[in-house]
Each structure stands twice: as C-alpha cells, then as structure tokens.
Coordinates of C-alpha atoms in Angstrom, one line a residue:
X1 CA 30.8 22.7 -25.3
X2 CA 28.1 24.7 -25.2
X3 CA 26.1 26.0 -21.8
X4 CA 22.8 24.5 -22.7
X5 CA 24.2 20.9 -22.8
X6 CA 26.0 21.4 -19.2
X7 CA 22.3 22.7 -18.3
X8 CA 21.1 19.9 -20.1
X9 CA 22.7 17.4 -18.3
X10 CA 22.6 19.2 -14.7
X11 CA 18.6 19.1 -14.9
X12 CA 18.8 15.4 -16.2
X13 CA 21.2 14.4 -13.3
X14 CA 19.0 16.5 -11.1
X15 CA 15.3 15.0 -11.6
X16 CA 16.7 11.1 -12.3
X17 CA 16.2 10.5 -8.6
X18 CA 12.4 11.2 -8.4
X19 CA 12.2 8.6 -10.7
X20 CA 13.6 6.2 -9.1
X21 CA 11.1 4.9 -7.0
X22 CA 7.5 5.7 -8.6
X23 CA 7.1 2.4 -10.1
X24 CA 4.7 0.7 -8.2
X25 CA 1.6 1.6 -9.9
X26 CA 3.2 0.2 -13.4
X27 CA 4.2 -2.9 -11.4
X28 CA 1.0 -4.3 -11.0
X29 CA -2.0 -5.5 -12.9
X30 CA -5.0 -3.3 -11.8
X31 CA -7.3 -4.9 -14.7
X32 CA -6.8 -8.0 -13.6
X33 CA -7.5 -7.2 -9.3
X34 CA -9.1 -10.1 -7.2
X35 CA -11.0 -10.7 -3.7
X36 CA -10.1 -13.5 -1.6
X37 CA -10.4 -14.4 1.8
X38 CA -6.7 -14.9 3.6
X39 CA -4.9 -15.2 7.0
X40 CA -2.2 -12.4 7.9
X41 CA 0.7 -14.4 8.5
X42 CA 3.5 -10.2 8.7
X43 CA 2.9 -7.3 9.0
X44 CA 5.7 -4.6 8.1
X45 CA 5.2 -1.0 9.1
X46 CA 8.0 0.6 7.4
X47 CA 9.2 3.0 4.3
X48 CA 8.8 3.5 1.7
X49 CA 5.7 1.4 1.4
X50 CA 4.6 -1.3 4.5
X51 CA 4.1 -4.9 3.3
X52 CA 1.3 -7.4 4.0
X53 CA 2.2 -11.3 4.2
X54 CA -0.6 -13.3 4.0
X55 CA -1.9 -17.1 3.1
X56 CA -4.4 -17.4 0.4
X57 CA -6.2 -21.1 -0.8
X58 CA -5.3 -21.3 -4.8
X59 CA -8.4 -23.0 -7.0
X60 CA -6.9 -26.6 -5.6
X61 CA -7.1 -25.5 -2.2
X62 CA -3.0 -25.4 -1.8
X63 CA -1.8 -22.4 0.7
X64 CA -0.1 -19.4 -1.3
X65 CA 1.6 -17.5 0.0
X66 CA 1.6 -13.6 -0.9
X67 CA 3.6 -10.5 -0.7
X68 CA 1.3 -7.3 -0.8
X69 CA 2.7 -3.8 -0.7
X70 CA 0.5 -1.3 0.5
X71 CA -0.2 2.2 -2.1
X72 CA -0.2 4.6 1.3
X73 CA 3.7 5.2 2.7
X74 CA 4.0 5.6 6.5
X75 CA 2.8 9.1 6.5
X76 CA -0.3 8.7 4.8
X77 CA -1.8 6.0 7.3
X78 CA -0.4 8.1 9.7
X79 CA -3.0 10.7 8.6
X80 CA -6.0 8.5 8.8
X81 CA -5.4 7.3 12.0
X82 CA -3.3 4.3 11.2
X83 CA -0.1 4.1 13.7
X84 CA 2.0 1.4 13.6
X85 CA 0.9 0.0 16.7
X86 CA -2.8 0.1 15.8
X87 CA -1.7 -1.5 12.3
X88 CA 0.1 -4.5 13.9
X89 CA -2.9 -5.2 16.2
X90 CA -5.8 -4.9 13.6
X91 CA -3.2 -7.0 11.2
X92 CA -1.7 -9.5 13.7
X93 CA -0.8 -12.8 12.5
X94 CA -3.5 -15.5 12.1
X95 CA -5.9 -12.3 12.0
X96 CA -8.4 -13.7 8.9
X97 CA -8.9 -10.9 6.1
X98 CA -10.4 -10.3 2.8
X99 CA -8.3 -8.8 0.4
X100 CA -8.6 -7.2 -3.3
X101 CA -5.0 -7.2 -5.0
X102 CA -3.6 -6.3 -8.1
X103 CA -1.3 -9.0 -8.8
X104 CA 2.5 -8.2 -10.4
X105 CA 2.4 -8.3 -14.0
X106 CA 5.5 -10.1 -13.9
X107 CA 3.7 -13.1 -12.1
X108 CA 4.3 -15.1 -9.4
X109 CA 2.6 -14.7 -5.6
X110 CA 3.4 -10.9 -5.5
X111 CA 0.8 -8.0 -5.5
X112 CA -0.4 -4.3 -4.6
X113 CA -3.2 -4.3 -1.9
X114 CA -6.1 -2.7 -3.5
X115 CA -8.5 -2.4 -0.5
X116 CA -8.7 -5.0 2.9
X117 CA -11.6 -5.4 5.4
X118 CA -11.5 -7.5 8.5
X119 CA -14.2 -10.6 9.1
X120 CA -16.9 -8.1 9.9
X121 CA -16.1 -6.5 6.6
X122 CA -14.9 -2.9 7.8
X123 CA -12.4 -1.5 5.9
X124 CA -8.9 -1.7 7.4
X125 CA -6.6 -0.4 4.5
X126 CA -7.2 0.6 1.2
X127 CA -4.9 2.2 -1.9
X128 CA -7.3 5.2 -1.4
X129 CA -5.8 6.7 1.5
X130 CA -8.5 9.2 2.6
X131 CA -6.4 12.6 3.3
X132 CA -8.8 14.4 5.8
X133 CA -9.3 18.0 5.0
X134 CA -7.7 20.2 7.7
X135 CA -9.7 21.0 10.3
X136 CA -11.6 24.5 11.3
X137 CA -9.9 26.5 13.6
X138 CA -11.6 26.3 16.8
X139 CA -13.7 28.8 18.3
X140 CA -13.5 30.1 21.4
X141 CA -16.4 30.2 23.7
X142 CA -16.7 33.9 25.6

C-alpha cells in the first residue's frame, strides 16, 4: 500500500475522538426555545456538561418533568464565579426558576438550558458563558 493511505488513515483514527462529543448544539432545537417558570427538583455539578432537573406545568397544568444540560462544562462556570457549592445553593431543590430551553429535536422532556434567572429575575446561568478578560497586572504603589 501506499504511505498516503497509512497517513490517511492515522489522521482519520487520530481526530475521530474530538468528534465524539460536540453534539450538543445539533441535539437541540434553538428555533423553537421557550420561557417557563419551574421548580429545581437536581442539580448535577459534573463533566462534561452539569445537568438541571426541574418541574415545569404543561398547557393542562400536569407536572413535567425535565432534563436540561447546561452549554458551559465545569471550567467555564468556574471562570465566572460559579463553584459547585455556590451552584448547588443558588439551584437547591424546590428553589423556583425561570428557564428558556431549547428543547431536543428528538422530543420528549429533554432540553439545553438557554439562559435561567432566579424569582428576582437575575441571571443565574446562561449558554453564554461570559469568559472575563484577564486582568491588568497590578501596580505597585512606591
């Protein structure tokens, strides 16, 4: 055989794992996104992307219940501030919320969390993790 397919094939073998994973933005529906009041039920503070449980009222007023993976990983609420600790105590269950979602385009009571604020309507968490620009060096005062 000839070198360029085993290079071929090494490159192919080589990249197929950052692949893998970066299908969560294809997974959901971000034309169709919604904003409904709910009541944390979980929180999950983990990789590769922390979930959000919650209970939402349908149209009839029936509880749903909903699976929410949040856009920022670990290390990106990490860089905003957003520990696990202070996660799990602004998110603690029976904490009421209002969340915007993207729901799964392959249905059922799954979803991306788009943006939540807490009852005074600050913004807890959204998918637009804001990555603060490093800081100046400081100065020394003579």
């Amino acid at each position: 055989m000839k070198p360029s397919i085993y290079i071929g094939a090494l490159l192919a073998v080589a990249v197929s794992p950052a692949f893998a994973h970066h299908g969560t933005t294809p997974s959901y529906d971000l034309g169709r996104q919604w904003t409904k009041d709910a009541v944390v039920t979980s929180f999950h503070y983990a990789n590769p992307h922390p979930q959000l449980f919650v209970d939402v009222l349908d149209e009839h007023g029936a509880v749903e219940h909903w699976s929410l993976e949040l856009l920022p990983n670990p290390a990106g609420l990490l860089r905003v501030g957003w520990t696990k600790s202070r996660s799990l105590k602004a998110l603690a269950p029976g904490t009421k919320v209002k969340i915007t979602i993207a729901p799964a385009r392959a249905g059922g009571t799954v979803g991306l969390l788009v943006k939540i604020t807490d009852a005074n309507g600050a913004e807890l968490v959204s998918d637009r993790v804001p990555y603060p620009e490093p800081a100046e060096p400081a100065t020394r005062e003579p």
